[in-house]
PDB file of C-alpha atoms in Angstrom:
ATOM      1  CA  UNK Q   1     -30.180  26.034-182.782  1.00 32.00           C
ATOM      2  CA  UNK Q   2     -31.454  24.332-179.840  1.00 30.00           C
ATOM      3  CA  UNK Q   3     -34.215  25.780-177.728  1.00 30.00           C
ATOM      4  CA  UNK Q   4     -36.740  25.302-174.764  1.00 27.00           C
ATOM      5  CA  UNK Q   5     -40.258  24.340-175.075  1.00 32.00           C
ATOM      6  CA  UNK Q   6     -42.525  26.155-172.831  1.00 31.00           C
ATOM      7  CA  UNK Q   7     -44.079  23.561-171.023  1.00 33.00           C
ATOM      8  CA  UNK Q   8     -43.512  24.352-167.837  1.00 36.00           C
ATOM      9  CA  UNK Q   9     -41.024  23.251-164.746  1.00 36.00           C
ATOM     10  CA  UNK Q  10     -37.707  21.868-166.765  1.00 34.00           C
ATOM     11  CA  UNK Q  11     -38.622  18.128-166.755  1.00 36.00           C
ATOM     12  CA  UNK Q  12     -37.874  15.650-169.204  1.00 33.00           C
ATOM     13  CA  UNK Q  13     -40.881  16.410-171.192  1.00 35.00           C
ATOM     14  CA  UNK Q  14     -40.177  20.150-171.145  1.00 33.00           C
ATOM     15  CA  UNK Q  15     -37.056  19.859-173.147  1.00 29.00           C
ATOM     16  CA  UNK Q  16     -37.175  20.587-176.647  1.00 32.00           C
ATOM     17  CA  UNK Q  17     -37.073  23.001-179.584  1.00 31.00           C
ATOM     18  CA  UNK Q  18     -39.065  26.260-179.581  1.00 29.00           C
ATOM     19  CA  UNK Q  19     -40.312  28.484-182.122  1.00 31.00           C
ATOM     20  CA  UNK Q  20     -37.954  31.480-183.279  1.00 31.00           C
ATOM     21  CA  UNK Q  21     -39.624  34.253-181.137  1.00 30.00           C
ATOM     22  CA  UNK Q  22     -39.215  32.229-178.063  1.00 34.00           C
ATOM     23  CA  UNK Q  23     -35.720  33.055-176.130  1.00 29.00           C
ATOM     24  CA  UNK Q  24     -32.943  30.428-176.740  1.00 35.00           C
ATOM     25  CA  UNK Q  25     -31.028  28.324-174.302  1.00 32.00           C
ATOM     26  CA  UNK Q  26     -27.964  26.871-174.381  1.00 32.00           C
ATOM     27  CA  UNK Q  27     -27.435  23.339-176.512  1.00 32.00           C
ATOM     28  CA  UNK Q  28     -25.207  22.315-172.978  1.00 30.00           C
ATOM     29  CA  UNK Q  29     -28.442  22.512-170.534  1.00 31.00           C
ATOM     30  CA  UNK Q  30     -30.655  20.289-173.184  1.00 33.00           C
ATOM     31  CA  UNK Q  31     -31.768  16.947-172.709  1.00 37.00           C
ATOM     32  CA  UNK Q  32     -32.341  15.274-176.375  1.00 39.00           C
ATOM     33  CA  UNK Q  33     -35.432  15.199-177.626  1.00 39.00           C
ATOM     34  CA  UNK Q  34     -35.151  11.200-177.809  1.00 42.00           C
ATOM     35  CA  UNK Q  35     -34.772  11.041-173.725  1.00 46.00           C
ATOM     36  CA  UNK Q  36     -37.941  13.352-173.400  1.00 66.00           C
ATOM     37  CA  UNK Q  37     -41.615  11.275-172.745  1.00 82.00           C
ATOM     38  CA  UNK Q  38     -44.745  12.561-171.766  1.00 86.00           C
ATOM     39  CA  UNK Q  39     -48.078  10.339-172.473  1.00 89.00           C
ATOM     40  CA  UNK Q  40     -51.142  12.600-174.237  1.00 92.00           C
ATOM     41  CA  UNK Q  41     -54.514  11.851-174.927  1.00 91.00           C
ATOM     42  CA  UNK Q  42     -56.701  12.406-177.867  1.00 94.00           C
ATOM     43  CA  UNK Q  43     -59.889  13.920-176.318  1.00 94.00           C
ATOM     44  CA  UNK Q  44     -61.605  14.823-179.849  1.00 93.00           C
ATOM     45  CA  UNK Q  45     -64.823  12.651-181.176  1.00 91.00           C
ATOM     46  CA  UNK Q  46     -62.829  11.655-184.270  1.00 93.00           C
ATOM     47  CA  UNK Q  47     -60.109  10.676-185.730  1.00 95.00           C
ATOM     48  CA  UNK Q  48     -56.996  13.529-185.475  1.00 95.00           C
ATOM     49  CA  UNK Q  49     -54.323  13.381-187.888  1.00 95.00           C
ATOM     50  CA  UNK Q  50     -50.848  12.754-187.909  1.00 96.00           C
ATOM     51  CA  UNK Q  51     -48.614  14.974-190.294  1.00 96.00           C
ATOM     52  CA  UNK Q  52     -44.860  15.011-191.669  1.00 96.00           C
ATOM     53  CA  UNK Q  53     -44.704  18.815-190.191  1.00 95.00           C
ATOM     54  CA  UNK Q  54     -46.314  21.060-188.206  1.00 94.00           C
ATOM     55  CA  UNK Q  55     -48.631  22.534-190.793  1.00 93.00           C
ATOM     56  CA  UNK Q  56     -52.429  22.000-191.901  1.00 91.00           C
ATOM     57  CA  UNK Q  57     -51.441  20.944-194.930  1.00 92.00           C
ATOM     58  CA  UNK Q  58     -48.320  19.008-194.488  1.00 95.00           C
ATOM     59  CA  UNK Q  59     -48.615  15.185-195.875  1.00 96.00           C
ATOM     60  CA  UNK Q  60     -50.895  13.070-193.495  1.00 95.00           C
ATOM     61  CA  UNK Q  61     -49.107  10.268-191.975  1.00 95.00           C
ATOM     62  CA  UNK Q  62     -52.046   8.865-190.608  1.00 94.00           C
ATOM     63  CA  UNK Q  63     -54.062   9.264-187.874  1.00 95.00           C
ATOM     64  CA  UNK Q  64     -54.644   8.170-184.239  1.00 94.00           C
ATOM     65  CA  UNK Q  65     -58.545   7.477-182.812  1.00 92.00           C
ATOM     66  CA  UNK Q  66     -60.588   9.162-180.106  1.00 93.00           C
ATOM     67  CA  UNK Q  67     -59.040   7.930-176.519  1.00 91.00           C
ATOM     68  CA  UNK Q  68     -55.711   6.782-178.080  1.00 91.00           C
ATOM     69  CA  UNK Q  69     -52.664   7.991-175.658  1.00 91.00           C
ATOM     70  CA  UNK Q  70     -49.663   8.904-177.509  1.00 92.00           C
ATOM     71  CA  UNK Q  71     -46.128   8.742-176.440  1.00 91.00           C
ATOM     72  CA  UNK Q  72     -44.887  12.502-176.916  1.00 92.00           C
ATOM     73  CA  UNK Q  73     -41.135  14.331-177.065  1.00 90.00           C
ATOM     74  CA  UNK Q  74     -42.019  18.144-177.343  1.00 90.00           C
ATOM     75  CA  UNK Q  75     -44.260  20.603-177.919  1.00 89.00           C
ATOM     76  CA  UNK Q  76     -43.971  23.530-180.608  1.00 86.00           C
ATOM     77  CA  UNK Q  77     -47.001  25.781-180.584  1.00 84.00           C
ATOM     78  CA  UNK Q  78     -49.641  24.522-181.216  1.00 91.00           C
ATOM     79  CA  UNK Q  79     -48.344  20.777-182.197  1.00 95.00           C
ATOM     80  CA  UNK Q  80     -47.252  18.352-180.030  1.00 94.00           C
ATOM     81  CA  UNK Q  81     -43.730  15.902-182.178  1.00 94.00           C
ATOM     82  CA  UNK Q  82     -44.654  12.210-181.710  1.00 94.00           C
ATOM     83  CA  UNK Q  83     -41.678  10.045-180.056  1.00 90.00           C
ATOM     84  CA  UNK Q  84     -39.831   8.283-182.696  1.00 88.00           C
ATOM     85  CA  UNK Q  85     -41.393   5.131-180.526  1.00 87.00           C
ATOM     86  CA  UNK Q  86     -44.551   6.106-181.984  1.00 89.00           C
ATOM     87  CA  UNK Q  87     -43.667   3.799-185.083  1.00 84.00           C
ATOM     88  CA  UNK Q  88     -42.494   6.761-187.403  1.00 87.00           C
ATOM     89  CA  UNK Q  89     -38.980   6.372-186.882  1.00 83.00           C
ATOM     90  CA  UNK Q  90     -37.022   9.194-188.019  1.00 86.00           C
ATOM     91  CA  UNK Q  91     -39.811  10.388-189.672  1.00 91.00           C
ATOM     92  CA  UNK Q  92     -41.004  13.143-187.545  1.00 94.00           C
ATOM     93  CA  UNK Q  93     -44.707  13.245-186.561  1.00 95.00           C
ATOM     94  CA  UNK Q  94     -46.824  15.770-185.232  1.00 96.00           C
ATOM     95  CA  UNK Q  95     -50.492  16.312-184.455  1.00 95.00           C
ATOM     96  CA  UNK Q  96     -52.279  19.695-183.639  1.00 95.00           C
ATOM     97  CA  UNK Q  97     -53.525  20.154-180.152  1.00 95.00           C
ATOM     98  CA  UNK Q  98     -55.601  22.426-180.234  1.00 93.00           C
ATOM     99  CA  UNK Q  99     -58.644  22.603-183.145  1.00 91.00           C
ATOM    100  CA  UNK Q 100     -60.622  25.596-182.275  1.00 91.00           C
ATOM    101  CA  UNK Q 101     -59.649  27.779-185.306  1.00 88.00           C
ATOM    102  CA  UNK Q 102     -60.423  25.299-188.044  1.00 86.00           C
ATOM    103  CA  UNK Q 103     -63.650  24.671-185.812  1.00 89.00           C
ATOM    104  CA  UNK Q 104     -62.310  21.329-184.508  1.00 90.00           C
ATOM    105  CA  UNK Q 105     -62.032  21.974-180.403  1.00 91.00           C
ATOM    106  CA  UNK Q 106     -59.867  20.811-178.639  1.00 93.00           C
ATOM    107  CA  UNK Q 107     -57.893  17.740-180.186  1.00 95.00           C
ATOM    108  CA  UNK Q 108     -55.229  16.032-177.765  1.00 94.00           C
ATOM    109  CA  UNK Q 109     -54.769  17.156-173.336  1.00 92.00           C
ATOM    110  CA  UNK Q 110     -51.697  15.632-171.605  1.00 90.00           C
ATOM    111  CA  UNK Q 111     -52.741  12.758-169.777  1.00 86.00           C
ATOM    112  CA  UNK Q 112     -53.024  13.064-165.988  1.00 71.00           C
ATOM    113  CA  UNK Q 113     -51.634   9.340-165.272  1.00 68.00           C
ATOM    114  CA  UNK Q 114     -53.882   9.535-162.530  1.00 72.00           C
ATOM    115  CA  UNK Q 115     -54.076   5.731-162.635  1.00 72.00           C
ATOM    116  CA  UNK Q 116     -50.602   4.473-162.883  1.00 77.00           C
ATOM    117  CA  UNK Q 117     -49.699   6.813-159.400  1.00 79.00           C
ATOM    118  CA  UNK Q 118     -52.509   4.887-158.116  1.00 74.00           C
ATOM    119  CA  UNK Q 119     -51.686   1.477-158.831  1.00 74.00           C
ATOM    120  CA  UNK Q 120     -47.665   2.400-157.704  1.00 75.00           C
ATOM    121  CA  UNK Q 121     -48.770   3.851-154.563  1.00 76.00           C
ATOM    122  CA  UNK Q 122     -51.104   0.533-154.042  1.00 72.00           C
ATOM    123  CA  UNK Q 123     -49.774  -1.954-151.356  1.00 72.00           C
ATOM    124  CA  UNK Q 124     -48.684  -4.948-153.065  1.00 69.00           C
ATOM    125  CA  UNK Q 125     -51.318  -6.973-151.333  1.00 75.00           C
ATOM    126  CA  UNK Q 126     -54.056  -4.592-151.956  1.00 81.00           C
ATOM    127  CA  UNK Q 127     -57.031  -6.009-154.545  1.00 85.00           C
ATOM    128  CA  UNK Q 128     -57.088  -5.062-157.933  1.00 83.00           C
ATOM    129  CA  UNK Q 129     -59.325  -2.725-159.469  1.00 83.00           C
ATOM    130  CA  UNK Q 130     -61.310  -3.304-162.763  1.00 86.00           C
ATOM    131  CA  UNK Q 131     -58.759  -1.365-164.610  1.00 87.00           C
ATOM    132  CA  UNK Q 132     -55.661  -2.222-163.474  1.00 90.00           C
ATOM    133  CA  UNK Q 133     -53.490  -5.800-164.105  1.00 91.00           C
ATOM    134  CA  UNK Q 134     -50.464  -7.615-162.822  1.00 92.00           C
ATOM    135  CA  UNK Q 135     -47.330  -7.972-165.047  1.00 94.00           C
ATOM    136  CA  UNK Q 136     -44.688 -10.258-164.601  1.00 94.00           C
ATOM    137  CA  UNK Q 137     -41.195  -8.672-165.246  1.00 95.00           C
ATOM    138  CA  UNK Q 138     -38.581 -11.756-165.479  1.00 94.00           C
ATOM    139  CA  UNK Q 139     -34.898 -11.454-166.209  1.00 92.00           C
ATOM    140  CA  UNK Q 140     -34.130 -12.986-169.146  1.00 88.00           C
ATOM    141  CA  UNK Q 141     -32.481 -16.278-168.787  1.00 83.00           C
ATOM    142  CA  UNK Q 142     -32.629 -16.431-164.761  1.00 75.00           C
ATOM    143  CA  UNK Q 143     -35.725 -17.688-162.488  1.00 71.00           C
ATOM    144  CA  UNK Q 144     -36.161 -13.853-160.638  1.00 83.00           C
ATOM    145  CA  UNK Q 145     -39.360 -12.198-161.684  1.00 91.00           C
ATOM    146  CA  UNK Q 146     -41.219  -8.970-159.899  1.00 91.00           C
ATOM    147  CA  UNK Q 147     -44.632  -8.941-160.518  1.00 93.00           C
ATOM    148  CA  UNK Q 148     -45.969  -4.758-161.205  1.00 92.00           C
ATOM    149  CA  UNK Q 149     -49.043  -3.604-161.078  1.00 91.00           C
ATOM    150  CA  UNK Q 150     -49.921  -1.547-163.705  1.00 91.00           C
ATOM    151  CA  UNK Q 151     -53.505   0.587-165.011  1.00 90.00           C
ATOM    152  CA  UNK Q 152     -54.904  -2.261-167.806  1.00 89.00           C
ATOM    153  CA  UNK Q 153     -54.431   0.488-170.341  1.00 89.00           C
ATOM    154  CA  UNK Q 154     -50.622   1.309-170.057  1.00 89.00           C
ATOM    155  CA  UNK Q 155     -48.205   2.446-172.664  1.00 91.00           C
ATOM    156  CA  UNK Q 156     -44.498   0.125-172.144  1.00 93.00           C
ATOM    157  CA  UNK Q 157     -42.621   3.450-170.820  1.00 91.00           C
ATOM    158  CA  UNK Q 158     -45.598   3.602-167.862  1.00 91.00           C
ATOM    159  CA  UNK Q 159     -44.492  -0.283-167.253  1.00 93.00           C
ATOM    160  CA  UNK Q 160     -41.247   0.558-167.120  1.00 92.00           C
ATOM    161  CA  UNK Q 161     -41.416   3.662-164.660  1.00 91.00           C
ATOM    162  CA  UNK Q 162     -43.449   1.811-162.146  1.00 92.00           C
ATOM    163  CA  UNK Q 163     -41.067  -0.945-162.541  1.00 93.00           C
ATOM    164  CA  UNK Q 164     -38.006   1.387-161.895  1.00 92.00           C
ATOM    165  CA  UNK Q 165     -39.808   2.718-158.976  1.00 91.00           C
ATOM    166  CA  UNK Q 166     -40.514  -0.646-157.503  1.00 91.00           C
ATOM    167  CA  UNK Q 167     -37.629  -2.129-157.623  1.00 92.00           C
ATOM    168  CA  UNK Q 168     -35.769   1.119-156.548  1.00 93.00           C
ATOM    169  CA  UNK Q 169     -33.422   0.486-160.020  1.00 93.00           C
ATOM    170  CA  UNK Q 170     -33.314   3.917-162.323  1.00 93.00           C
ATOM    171  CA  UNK Q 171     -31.486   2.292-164.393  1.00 94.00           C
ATOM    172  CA  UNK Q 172     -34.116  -0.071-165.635  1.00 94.00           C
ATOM    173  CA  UNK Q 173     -35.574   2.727-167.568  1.00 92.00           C
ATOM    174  CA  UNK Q 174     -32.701   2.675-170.021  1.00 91.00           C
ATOM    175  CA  UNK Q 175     -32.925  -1.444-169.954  1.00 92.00           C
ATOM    176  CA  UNK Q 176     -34.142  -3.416-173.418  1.00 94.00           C
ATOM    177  CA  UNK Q 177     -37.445  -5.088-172.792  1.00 95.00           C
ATOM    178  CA  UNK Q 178     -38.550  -7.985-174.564  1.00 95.00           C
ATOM    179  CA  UNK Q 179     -41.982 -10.245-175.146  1.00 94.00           C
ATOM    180  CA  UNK Q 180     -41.954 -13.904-176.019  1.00 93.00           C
ATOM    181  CA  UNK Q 181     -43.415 -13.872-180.094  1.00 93.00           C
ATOM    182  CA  UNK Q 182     -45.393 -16.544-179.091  1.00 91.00           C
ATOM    183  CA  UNK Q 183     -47.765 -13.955-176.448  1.00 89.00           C
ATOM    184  CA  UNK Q 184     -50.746 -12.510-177.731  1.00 86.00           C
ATOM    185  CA  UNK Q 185     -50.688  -8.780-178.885  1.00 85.00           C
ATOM    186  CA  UNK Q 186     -52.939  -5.970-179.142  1.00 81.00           C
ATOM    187  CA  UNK Q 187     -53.162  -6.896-182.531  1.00 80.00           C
ATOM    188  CA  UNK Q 188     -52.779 -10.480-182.525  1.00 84.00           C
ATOM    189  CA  UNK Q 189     -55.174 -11.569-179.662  1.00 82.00           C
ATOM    190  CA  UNK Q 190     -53.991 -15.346-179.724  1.00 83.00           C
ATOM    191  CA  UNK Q 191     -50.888 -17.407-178.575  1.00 86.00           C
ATOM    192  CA  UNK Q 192     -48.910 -18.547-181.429  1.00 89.00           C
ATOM    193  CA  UNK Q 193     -45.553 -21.276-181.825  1.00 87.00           C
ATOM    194  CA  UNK Q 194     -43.349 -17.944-183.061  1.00 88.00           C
ATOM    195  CA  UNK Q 195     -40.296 -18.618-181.280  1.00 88.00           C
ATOM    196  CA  UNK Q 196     -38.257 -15.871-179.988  1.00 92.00           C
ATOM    197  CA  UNK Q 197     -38.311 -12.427-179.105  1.00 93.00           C
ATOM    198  CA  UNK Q 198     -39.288  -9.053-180.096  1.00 93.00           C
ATOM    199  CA  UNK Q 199     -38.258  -5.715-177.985  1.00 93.00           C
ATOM    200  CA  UNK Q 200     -40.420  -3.839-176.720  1.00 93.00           C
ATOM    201  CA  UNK Q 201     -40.816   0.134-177.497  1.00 92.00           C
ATOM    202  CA  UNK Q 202     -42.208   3.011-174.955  1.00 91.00           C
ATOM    203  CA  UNK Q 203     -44.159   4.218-176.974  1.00 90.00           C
ATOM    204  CA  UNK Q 204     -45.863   0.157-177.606  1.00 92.00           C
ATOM    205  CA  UNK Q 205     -49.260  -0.221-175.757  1.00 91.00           C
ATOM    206  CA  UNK Q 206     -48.909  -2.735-173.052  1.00 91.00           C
ATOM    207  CA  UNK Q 207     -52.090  -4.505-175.274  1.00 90.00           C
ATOM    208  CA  UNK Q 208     -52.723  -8.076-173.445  1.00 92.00           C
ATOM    209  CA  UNK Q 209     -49.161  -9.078-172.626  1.00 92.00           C
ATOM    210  CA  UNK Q 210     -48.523  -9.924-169.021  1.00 93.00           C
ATOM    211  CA  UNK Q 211     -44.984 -11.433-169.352  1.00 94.00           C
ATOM    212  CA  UNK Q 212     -41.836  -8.742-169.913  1.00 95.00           C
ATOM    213  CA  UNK Q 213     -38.378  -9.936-170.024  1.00 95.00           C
ATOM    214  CA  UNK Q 214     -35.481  -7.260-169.285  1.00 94.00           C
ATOM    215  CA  UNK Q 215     -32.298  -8.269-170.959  1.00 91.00           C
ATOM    216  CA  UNK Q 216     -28.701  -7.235-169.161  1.00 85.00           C
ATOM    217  CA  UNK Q 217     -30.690  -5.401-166.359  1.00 86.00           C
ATOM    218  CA  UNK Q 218     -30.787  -6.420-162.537  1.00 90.00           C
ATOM    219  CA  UNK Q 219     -34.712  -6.942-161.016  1.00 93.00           C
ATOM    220  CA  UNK Q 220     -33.945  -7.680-157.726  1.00 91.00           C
ATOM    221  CA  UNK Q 221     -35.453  -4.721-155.278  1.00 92.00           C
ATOM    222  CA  UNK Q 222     -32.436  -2.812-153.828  1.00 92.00           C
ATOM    223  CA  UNK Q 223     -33.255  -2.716-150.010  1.00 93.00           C
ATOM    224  CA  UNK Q 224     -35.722   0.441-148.712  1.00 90.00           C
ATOM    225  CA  UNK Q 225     -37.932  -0.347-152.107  1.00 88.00           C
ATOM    226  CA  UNK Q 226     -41.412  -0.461-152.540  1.00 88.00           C
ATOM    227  CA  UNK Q 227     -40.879  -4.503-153.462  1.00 82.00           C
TER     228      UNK Q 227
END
């Protein structure tokens, strides 16, 4: 059965299954786990691990580093269930928040996003700071482009909220986002002669790219936008 995470006012991060003492809602009032985003932060001093299930001793998937955000869909306990944008697929893939009985501390806190609601509430003419950049958002296959500003490190589903909220277009957050293959990446630091394109995931870190492409989506700010 479907149930409701305790995580607060019903958002789209608070949707999502419970544990069986917890009282159950009805499937018709859930939004699918898939839909539900919320960007955490691993606060502990090493490396925390990711697991097939939420158990101690459930197979290690692998593991994610000290300061690494992490692109979540719901909370269960003690565990936090990685997106499927994570890179695990349909494999699900949860880390434990909180390490104090197996004399860990504290492992992951949801991040604040202080940053990004500073960098969307900047003017547009406003200077920089040190940790935030300027991406250019183009339509692919016309000449429009909206340039966002964005904190330098930014998961693609941050990019793609302020973008929405920009622009004034909702609907952009459901919109396919591409990068050229040829653009550096956070693991490929270096322009290459790849043609083509690759899409884009929410859960992707934003890494060095500073060109986005939106595929069937409109860019062009609706009037009473930010733009």
């Amino acid at each position: 059965p479907h149930r409701l995470a305790d995580l607060g006012p019903p958002t789209l991060a608070s949707w999502a299954a419970m544990s069986a003492r917890d009282v159950e809602a009805p499937a018709a009032s859930l939004v699918p786990v898939s839909e539900a985003k919320e960007i955490w932060r691993v606060v502990a001093k090493k490396f925390v691990a990711v697991r097939a299930e939420p158990r101690h001793d459930a197979h290690c998937l692998g593991a994610r580093k000290p300061g690494a955000r992490v692109l979540v869909a719901c909370r269960d306990e003690g565990w936090v269930r990685l997106h499927h944008d994570e890179g695990y697929g349909e494999q699900q893939a949860w880390m434990l928040v909180d390490g104090t009985e197996i004399g860990a501390g504290m492992l992951l806190q949801p991040d604040a996003s202080h940053p990004l609601q500073m960098a969307m509430e900047a003017k547009p003419d406003a200077k920089l700071s040190a940790g935030e950049v300027v991406v250019a958002v183009r339509k692919l296959g016309r000449g429009s482009v909206v340039e966002v500003r964005v904190p330098r490190e930014c998961k693609v589903f941050e990019l793609r909220t302020a973008l929405s909220e920009y622009v004034g277009r909702p609907e952009l957050m459901e919109a396919k986002l591409l990068r050229k293959n040829s653009e550096p990446t956070k693991f490929r630091p270096y322009r290459t002669d790849d043609a083509g394109y690759s899409s884009l995931k929410d859960g992707d870190d934003l890494g060095p790219t500073r060109t986005v492409f939106v595929l069937k989506g409109e860019i062009d700010p609706v009037p009473g936008s930010p733009a």
